Coordinates of C-alpha atoms in Angstrom, one line a residue:
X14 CA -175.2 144.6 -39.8
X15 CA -172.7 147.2 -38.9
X16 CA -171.6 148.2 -35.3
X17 CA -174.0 151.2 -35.5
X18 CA -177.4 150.1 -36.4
X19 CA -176.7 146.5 -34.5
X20 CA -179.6 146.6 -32.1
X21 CA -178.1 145.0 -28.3
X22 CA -180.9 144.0 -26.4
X23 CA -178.8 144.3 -23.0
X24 CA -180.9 143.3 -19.7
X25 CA -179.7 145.5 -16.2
X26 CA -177.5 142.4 -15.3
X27 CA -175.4 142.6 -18.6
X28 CA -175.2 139.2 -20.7
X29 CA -177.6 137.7 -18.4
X30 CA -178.6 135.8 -21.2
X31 CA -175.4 133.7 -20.5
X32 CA -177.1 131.4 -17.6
X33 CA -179.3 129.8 -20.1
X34 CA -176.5 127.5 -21.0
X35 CA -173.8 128.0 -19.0
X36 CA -173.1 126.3 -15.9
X37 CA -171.6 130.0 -14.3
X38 CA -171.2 129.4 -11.0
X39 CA -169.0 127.0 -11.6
X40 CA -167.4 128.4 -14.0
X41 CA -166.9 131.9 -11.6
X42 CA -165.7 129.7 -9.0
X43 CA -162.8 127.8 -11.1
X44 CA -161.4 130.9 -12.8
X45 CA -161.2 132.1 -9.6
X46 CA -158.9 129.5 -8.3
X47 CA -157.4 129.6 -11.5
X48 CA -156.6 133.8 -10.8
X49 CA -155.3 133.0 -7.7
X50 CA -153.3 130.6 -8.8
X51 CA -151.9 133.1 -11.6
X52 CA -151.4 135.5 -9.2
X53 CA -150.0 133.2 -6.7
X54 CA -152.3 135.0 -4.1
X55 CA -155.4 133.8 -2.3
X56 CA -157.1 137.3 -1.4
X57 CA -157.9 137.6 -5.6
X58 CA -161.2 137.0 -6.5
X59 CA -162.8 137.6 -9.8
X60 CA -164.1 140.8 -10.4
X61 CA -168.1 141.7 -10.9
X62 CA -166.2 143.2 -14.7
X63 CA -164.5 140.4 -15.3
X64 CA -167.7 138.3 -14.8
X65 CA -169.1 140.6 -16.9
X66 CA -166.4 140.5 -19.7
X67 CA -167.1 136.9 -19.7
X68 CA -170.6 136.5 -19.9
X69 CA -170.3 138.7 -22.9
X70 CA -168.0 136.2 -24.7
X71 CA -169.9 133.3 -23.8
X72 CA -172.9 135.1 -25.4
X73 CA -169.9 135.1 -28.1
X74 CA -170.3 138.9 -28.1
X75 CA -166.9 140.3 -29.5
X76 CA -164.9 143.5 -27.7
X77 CA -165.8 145.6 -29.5
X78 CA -169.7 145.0 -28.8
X79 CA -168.8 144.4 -25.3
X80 CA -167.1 148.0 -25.5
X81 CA -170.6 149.3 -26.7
X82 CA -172.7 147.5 -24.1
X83 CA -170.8 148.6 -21.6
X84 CA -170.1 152.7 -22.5
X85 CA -166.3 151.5 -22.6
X86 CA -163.2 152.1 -24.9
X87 CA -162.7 148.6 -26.5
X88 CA -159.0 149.5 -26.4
X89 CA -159.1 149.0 -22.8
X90 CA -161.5 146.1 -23.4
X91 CA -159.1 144.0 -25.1
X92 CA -156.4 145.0 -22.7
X93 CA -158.4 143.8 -19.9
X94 CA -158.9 140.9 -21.5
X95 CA -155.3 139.6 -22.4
X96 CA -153.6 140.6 -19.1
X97 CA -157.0 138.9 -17.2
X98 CA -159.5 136.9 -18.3
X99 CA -157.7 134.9 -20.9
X100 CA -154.6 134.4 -18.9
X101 CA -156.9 132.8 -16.0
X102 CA -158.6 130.3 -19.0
X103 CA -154.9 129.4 -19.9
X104 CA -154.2 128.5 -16.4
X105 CA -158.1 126.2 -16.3
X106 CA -157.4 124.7 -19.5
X107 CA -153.7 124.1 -20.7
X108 CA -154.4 126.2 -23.4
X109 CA -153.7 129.8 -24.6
X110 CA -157.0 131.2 -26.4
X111 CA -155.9 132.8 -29.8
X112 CA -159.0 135.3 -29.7
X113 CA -162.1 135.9 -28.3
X114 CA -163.8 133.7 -30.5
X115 CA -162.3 130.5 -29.2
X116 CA -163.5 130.9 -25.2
X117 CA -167.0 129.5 -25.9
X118 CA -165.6 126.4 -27.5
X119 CA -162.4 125.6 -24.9
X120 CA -164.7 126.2 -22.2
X121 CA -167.7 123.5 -23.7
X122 CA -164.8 121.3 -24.2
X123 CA -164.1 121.3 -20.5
X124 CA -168.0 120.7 -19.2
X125 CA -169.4 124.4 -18.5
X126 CA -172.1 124.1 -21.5
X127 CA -175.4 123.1 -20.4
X128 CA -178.3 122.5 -22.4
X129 CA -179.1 125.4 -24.7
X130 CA -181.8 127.8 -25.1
X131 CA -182.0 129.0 -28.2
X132 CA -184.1 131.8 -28.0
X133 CA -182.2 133.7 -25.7
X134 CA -178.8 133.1 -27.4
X135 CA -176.5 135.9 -29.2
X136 CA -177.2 134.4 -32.9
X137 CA -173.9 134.0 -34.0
X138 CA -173.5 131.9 -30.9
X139 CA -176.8 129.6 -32.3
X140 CA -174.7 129.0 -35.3
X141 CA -171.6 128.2 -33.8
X142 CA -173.2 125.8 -31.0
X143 CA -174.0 123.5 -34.1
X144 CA -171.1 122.4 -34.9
X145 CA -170.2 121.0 -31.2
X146 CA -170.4 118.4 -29.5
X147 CA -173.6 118.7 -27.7
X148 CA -173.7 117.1 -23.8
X149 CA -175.4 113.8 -23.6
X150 CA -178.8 113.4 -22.3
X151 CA -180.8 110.0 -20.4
X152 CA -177.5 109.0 -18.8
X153 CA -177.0 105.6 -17.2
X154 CA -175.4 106.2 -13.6
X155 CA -174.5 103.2 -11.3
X156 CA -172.7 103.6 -7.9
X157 CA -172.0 106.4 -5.5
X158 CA -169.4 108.9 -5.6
X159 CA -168.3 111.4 -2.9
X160 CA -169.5 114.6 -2.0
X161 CA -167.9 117.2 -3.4
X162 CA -169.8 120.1 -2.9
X163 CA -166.4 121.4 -0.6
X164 CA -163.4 121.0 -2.5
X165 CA -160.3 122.5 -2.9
X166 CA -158.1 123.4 -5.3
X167 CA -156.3 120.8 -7.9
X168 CA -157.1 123.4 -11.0
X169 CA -154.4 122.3 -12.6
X170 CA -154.7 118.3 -12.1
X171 CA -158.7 118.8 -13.3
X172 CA -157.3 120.7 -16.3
X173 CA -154.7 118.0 -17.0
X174 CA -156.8 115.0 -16.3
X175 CA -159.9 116.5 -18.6
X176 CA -157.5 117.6 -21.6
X177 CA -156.5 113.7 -21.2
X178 CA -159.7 112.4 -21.1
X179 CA -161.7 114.7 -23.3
X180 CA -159.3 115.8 -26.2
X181 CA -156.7 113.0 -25.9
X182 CA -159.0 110.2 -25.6
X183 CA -157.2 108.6 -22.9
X184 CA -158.9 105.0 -22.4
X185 CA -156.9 104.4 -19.2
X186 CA -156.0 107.4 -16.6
X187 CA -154.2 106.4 -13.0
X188 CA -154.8 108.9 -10.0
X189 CA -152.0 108.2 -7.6
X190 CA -151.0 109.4 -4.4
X191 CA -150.5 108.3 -0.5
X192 CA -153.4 107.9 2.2
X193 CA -155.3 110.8 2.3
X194 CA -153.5 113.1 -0.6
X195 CA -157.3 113.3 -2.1
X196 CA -157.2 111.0 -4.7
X197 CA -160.9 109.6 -4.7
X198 CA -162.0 112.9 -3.8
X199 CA -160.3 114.6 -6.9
X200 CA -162.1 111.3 -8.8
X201 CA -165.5 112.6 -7.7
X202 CA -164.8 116.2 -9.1
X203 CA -163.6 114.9 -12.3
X204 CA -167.2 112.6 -12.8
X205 CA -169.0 115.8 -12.3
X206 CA -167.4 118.2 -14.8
X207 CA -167.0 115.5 -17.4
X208 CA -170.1 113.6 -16.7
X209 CA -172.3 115.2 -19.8
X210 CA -170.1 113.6 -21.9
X211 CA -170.6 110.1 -21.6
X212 CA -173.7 107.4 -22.1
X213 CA -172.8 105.6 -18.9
X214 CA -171.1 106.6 -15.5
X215 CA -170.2 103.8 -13.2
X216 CA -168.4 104.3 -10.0
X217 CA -167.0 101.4 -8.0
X218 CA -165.3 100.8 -4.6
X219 CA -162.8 98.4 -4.7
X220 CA -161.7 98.9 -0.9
X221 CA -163.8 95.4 -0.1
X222 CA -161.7 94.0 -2.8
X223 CA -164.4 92.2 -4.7
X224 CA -163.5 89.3 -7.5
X225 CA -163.2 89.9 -10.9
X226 CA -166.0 88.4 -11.1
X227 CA -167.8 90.2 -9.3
X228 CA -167.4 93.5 -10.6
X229 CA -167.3 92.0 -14.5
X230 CA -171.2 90.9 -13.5
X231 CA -171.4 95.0 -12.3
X232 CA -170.0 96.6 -15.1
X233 CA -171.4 94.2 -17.9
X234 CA -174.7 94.5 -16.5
X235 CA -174.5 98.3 -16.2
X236 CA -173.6 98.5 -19.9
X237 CA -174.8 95.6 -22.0
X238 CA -177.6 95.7 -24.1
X239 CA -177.9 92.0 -23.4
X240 CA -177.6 91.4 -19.6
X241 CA -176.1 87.8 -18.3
X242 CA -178.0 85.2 -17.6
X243 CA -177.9 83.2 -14.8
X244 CA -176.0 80.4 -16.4
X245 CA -173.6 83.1 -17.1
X246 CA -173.2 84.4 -14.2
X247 CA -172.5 80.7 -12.1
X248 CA -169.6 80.5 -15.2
X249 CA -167.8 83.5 -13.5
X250 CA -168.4 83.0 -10.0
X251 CA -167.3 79.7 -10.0
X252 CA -164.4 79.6 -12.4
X253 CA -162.7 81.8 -9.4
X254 CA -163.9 80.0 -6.7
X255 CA -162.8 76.8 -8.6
X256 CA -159.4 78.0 -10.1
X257 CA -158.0 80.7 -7.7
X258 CA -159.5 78.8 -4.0
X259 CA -159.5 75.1 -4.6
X260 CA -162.5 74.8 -2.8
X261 CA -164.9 72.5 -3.5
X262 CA -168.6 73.4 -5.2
X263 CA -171.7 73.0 -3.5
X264 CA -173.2 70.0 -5.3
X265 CA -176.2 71.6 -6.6
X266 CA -174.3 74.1 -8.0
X267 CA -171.6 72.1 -9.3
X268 CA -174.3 69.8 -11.2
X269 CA -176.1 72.4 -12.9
X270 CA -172.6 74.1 -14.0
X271 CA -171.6 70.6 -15.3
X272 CA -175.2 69.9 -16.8
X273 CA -174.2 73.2 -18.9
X274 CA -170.8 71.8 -20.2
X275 CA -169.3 75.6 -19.8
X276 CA -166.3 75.5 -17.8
X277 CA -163.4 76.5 -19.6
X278 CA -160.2 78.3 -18.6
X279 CA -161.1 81.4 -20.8
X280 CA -164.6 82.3 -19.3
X281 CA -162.8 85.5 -17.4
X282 CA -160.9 86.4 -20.5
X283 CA -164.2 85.8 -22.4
X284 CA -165.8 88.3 -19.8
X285 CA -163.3 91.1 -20.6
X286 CA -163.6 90.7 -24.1
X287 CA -167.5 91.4 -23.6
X288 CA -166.9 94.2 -21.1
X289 CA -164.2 95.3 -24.3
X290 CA -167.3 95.7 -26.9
X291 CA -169.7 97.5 -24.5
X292 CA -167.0 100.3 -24.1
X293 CA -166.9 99.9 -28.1
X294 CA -170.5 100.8 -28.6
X295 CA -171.1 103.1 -26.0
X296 CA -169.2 105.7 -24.4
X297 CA -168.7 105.1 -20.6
X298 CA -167.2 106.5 -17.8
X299 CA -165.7 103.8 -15.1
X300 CA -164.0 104.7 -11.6
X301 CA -162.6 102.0 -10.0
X302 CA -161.8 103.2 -6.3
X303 CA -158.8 101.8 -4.3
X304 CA -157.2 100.0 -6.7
X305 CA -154.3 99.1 -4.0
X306 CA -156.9 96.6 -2.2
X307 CA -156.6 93.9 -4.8
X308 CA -153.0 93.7 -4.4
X309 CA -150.9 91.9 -1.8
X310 CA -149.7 92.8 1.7
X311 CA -145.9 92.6 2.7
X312 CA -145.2 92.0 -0.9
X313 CA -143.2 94.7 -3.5
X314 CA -146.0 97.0 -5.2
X315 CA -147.6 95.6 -8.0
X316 CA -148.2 92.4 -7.0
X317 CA -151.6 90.8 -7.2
X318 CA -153.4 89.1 -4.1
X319 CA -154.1 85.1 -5.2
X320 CA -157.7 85.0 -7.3
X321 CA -156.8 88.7 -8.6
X322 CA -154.5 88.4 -10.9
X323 CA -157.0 88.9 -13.9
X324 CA -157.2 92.6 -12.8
X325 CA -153.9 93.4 -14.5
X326 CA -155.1 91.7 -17.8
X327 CA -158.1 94.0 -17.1
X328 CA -156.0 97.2 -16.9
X329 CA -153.9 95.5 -20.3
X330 CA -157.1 94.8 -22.5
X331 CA -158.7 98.4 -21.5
X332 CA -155.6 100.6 -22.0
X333 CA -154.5 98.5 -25.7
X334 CA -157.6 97.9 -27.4
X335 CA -159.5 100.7 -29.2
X336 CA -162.9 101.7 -27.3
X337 CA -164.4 105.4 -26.9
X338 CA -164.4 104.9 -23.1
X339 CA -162.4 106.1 -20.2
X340 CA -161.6 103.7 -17.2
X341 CA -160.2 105.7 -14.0
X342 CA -158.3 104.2 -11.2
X343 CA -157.2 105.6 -8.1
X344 CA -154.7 103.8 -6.2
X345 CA -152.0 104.4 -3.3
X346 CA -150.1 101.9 -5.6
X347 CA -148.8 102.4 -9.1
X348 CA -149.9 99.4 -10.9
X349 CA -147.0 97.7 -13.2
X350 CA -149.6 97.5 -15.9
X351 CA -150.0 101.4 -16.0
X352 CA -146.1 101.5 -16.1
X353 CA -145.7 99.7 -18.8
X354 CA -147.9 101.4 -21.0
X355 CA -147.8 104.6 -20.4
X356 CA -145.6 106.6 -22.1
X357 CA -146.2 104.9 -25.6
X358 CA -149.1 106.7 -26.6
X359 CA -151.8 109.0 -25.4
X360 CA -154.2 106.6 -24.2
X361 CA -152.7 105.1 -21.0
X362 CA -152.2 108.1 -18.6
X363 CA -151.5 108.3 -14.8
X364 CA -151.1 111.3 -12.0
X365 CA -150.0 111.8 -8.9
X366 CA -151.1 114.0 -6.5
X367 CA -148.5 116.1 -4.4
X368 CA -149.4 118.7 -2.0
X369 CA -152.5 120.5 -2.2
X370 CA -150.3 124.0 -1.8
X371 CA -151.6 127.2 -1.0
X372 CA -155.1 125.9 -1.7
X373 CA -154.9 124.4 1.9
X374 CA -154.9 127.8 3.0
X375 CA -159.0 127.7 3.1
X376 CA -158.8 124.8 5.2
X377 CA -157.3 126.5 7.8
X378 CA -159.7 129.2 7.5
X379 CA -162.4 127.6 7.7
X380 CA -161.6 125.5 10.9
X381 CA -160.9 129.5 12.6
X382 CA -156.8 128.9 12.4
X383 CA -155.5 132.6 12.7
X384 CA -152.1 132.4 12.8
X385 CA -151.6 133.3 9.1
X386 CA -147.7 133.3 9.6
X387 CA -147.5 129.5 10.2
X388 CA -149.7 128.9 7.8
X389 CA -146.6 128.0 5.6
X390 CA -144.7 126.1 8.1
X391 CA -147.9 124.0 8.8
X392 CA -148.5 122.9 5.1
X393 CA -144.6 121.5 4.9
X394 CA -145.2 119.5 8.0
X395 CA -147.7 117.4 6.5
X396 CA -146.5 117.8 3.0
X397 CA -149.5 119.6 2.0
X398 CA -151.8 116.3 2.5
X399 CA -155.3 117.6 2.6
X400 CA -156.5 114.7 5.1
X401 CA -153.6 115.1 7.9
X402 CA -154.1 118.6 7.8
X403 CA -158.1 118.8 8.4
X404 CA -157.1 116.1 11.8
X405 CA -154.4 118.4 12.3
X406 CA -156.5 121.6 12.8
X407 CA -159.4 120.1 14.6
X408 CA -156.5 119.0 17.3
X409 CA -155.2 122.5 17.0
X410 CA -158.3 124.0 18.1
X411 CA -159.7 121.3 20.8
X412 CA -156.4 120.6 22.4
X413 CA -154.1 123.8 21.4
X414 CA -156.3 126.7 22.0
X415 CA -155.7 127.5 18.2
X416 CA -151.8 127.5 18.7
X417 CA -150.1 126.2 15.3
X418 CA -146.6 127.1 17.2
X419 CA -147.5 124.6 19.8
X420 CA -148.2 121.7 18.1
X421 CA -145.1 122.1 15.8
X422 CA -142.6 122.7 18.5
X423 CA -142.2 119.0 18.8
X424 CA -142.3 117.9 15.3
X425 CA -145.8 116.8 13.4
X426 CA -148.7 115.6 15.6
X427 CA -150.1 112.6 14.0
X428 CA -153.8 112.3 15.6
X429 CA -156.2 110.0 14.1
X430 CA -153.5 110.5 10.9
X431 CA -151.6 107.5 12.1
X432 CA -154.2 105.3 11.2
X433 CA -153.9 105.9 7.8
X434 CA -150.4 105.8 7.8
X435 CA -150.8 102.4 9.5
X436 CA -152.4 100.9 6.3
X437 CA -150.4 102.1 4.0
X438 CA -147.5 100.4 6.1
X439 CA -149.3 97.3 6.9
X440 CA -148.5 96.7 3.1
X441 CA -145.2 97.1 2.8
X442 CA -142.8 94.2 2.8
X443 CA -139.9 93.8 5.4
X444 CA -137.2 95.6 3.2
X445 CA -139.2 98.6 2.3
X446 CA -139.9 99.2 6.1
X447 CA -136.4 98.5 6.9
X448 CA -135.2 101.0 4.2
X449 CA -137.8 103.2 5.8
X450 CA -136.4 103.3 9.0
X451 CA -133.0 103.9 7.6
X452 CA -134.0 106.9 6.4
X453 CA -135.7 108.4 9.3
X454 CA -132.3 108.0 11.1
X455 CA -131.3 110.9 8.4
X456 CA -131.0 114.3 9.1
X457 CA -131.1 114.8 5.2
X458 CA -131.8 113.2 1.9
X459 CA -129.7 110.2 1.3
X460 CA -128.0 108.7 -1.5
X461 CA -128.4 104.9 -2.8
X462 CA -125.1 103.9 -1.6
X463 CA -125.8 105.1 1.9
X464 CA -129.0 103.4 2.2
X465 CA -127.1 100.0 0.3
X466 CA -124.1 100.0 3.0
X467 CA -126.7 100.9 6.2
X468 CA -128.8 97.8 5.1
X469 CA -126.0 95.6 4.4
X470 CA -128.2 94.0 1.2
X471 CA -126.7 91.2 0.0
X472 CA -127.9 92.0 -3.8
X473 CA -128.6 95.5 -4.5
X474 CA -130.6 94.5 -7.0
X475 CA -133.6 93.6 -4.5
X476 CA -132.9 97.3 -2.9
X477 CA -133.5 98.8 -6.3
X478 CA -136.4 96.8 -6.8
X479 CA -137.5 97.9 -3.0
X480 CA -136.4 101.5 -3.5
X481 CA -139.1 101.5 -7.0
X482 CA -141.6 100.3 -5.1
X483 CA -141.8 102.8 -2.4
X484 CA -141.8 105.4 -5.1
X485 CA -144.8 104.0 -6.7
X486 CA -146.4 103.7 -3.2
X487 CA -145.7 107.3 -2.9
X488 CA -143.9 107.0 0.7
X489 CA -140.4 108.8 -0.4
X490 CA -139.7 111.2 -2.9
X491 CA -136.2 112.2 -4.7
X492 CA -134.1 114.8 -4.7
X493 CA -132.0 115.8 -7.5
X494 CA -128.5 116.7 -6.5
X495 CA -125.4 117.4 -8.1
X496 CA -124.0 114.0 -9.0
X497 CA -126.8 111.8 -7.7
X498 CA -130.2 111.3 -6.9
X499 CA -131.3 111.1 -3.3
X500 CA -134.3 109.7 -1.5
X501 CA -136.2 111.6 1.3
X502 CA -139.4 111.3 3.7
X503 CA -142.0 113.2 4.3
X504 CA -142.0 114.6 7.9
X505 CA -145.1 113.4 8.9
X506 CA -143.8 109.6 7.7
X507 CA -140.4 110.1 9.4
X508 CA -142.5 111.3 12.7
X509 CA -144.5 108.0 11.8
X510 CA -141.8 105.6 11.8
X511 CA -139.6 107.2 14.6
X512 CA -142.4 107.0 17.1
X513 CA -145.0 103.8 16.0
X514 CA -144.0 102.2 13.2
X515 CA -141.8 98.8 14.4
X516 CA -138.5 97.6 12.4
X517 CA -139.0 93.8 11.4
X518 CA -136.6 91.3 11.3
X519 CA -135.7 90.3 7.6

């Protein structure tokens, strides 16, 4: 049918058609963040024509009908189009779309289709929607997630952590970051754009730091056709209370687990084997929340607390063996099982989470902050840390009158932020606090050789080790320079340690 006798049934709202299966709202609100960020201004919004534009192509209604819809030159159209619409899908997606014909399927891809209504469809886009993926309906959903109905920014961390999951098949994906950097938060988000395409969505808080055990019963039970029995379960619970505590069994328990003749050594690796084949058979989604709580306190990163040490063969068996599921962790700690792996393939991923950048900007408007020019010098205090800076401005307004210039004169105010900062250092072992403090006493970045001849190590190979591990806890950062690399703090974490934190005798 030619351009001329096509007939274009076009409602007053043009392309309305497009909220039958299109989640738009969210899709208006994340091309939106995703214009800003291309235009490296806040005040951009997306146009009522460039909503317009794309409704059109998710209708999959080419320029050129768009053009005649619309009593425009399609010249001008396509212009639009490749200085606008499809540079802000670039910056969402990773990806550079070749045509017009490609944004219905990137955009499925990354979670805005919803179910389909056929009759209201553009038919070419009937015939295309047949060939993908279609979202999956009756999901299992165990555990609760955080709100996220007010979220900022992180379009580019979404994009990445989606193209990971969703086109790379990522089984294992690490979301790192210090205390309040909006790492579970980020988690949350993720779940809900993802969530149609998986069976099963399990989300667990590990902050309590359950067992193994414990969460194996969870997760198996969540997603086996063939729950555990009882029997079963006694197997798991004791195994760790027998192995990892050296505690004695209540007698009635003991009897029936010895009446069963089931205690072996390999029940827990038995257990992640099973866990193994349900993420075989179906496809799951599993958060596992505050990772860093199984670990130990003033030890080097990485290290397991005593009766945890099976969840690093956990994080091995997930991220090496072939399954069609995705397990995320979020962690103030990089795990040395997610080093280890990653970087070989495709399927073990992590990220960490820097400042949240110009997005924080909203923040500050929304708590009534109008001192626009400090905005800047506000966000580098606290590094961009979406947390400090939501205390930060409700002390600005109760206590300041409003006044960012006040509370910066004397460095960062810490507020109720210190507590958090408190339990990230509550973990850290006596060297990495006394490095720490070496590097507060720094007006500037400093080199290793500094930091080895102010500590007076006795084997620099322990600093080294000590210097790793506060980069995977996310407390210093590097800077490149010339002929070496140097270490800095964060100015909130130098304000931290110059004021509270205590030096420790080694």
């Amino acid at each position: 049918m030619t351009q001329q006798n096509k007939p274009l049934q076009i409602p007053a709202q043009k392309f309305i058609e497009a909220e039958a299966c299109w989640n738009l709202q969210q899709l208006y609100a994340d091309l939106t963040a995703a214009k800003q960020e291309y235009a490296i201004s806040r005040n951009q919004q997306l146009t009522p024509l460039e909503k317009t534009y794309l409704r059109g192509l998710l209708c999959n209604y080419s320029p050129q009908e768009i053009a005649a819809a619309l009593h425009r030159k399609c010249t001008g159209i396509r212009v639009d189009l490749s200085r606008g619409l499809y540079r802000y899908i670039e910056v969402l997606t990773l990806q550079q779309p070749k045509d017009w014909k490609e944004v219905p399927s990137m955009l499925e891809i990354y979670g805005y289709k919803q179910k389909s209504s056929p009759e209201t469809l553009h038919s070419t886009l009937i015939n295309s929607a047949q060939t993908l993926q279609s979202p999956i309906e009756n999901r299992t959903e165990w555990g609760l997630a955080v709100d996220t109905s007010i979220f900022y920014g992180r379009t580019t961390e979404l994009a990445n952590l989606r193209q990971w999951i969703l086109q790379e098949n990522s089984r294992l994906v690490a979301i790192l970051g210090m205390g309040g950097i909006g790492k579970t938060a980020l988690a949350s988000k993720l779940r809900n754009m993802i969530k149609d395409q998986f069976e099963c969505l399990i989300w667990i808080d590990l902050s309590h730091a359950p067992l193994l055990a414990d969460t194996l019963v969870n997760l198996i039970e969540c997603l086996s056709d063939r729950p555990l029995s009882d029997v079963e379960k006694l197997r798991l619970f004791s195994h760790h209370k027998k192995n990892f505590f050296q505690e004695p069994l209540e007698f009635s328990l003991d009897s029936l687990i010895a009446s069963t003749n089931v205690i072996e050594p390999t029940i827990i690796a038995e257990a992640i084997q099973r866990l193994i084949h349900c993420l075989q058979k179906h496809r799951c989604l599993i958060i596992l929340d505050g990772w860093e709580a199984v670990f130990c306190t003033g030890q080097l990163t990485g290290n397991y607390r005593k009766g945890y040490e099976a969840y690093g063969e956990l994080l091995k068996q997930v991220g090496e063996l072939q399954h069609q599921s995705c397990l995320v962790l979020t962690s103030c700690e990089k795990p040395k099982e997610i080093a280890a792996l990653e970087g070989q393939n495709q399927s073990v991923r992590s990220l960490k989470l820097g400042s949240l950048g110009q997005a924080t900007v909203e923040i500050f408007k929304n708590k009534g902050l109008s001192e626009e020019s400090q905005y800047s010098e506000l966000i580098e205090a606290y590094s961009g840390n979406p947390l400090a800076l939501k205390i930060v401005t409700t002390t600005i307004n109760d206590m300041f009158g409003g006044s960012i210039a006040n509370v910066l004169r004397n460095g960062p105010l810490l507020g109720d932020y210190s507590d958090t900062l408190s339990r990230q250092f509550h973990r850290l072992s006596a060297l990495e606090i006394q490095l720490l403090h070496s590097m507060a006493k720094e007006v500037k970045p400093v080199g290793y050789e500094n930091l080895y001849s102010n500590i007076q190590q006795d084997r620099d190979s322990e600093l080294l080790k000590a210097l790793e591990s506060l980069l995977r806890r996310s407390l210093i950062e590097t800077v490149q320079a010339e002929s070496e690399t140097l270490f800095a703090l964060q100015p909130a974490v130098k304000k931290y340690l110059m004021s509270v934190a205590r030096l420790p005798k080694i």
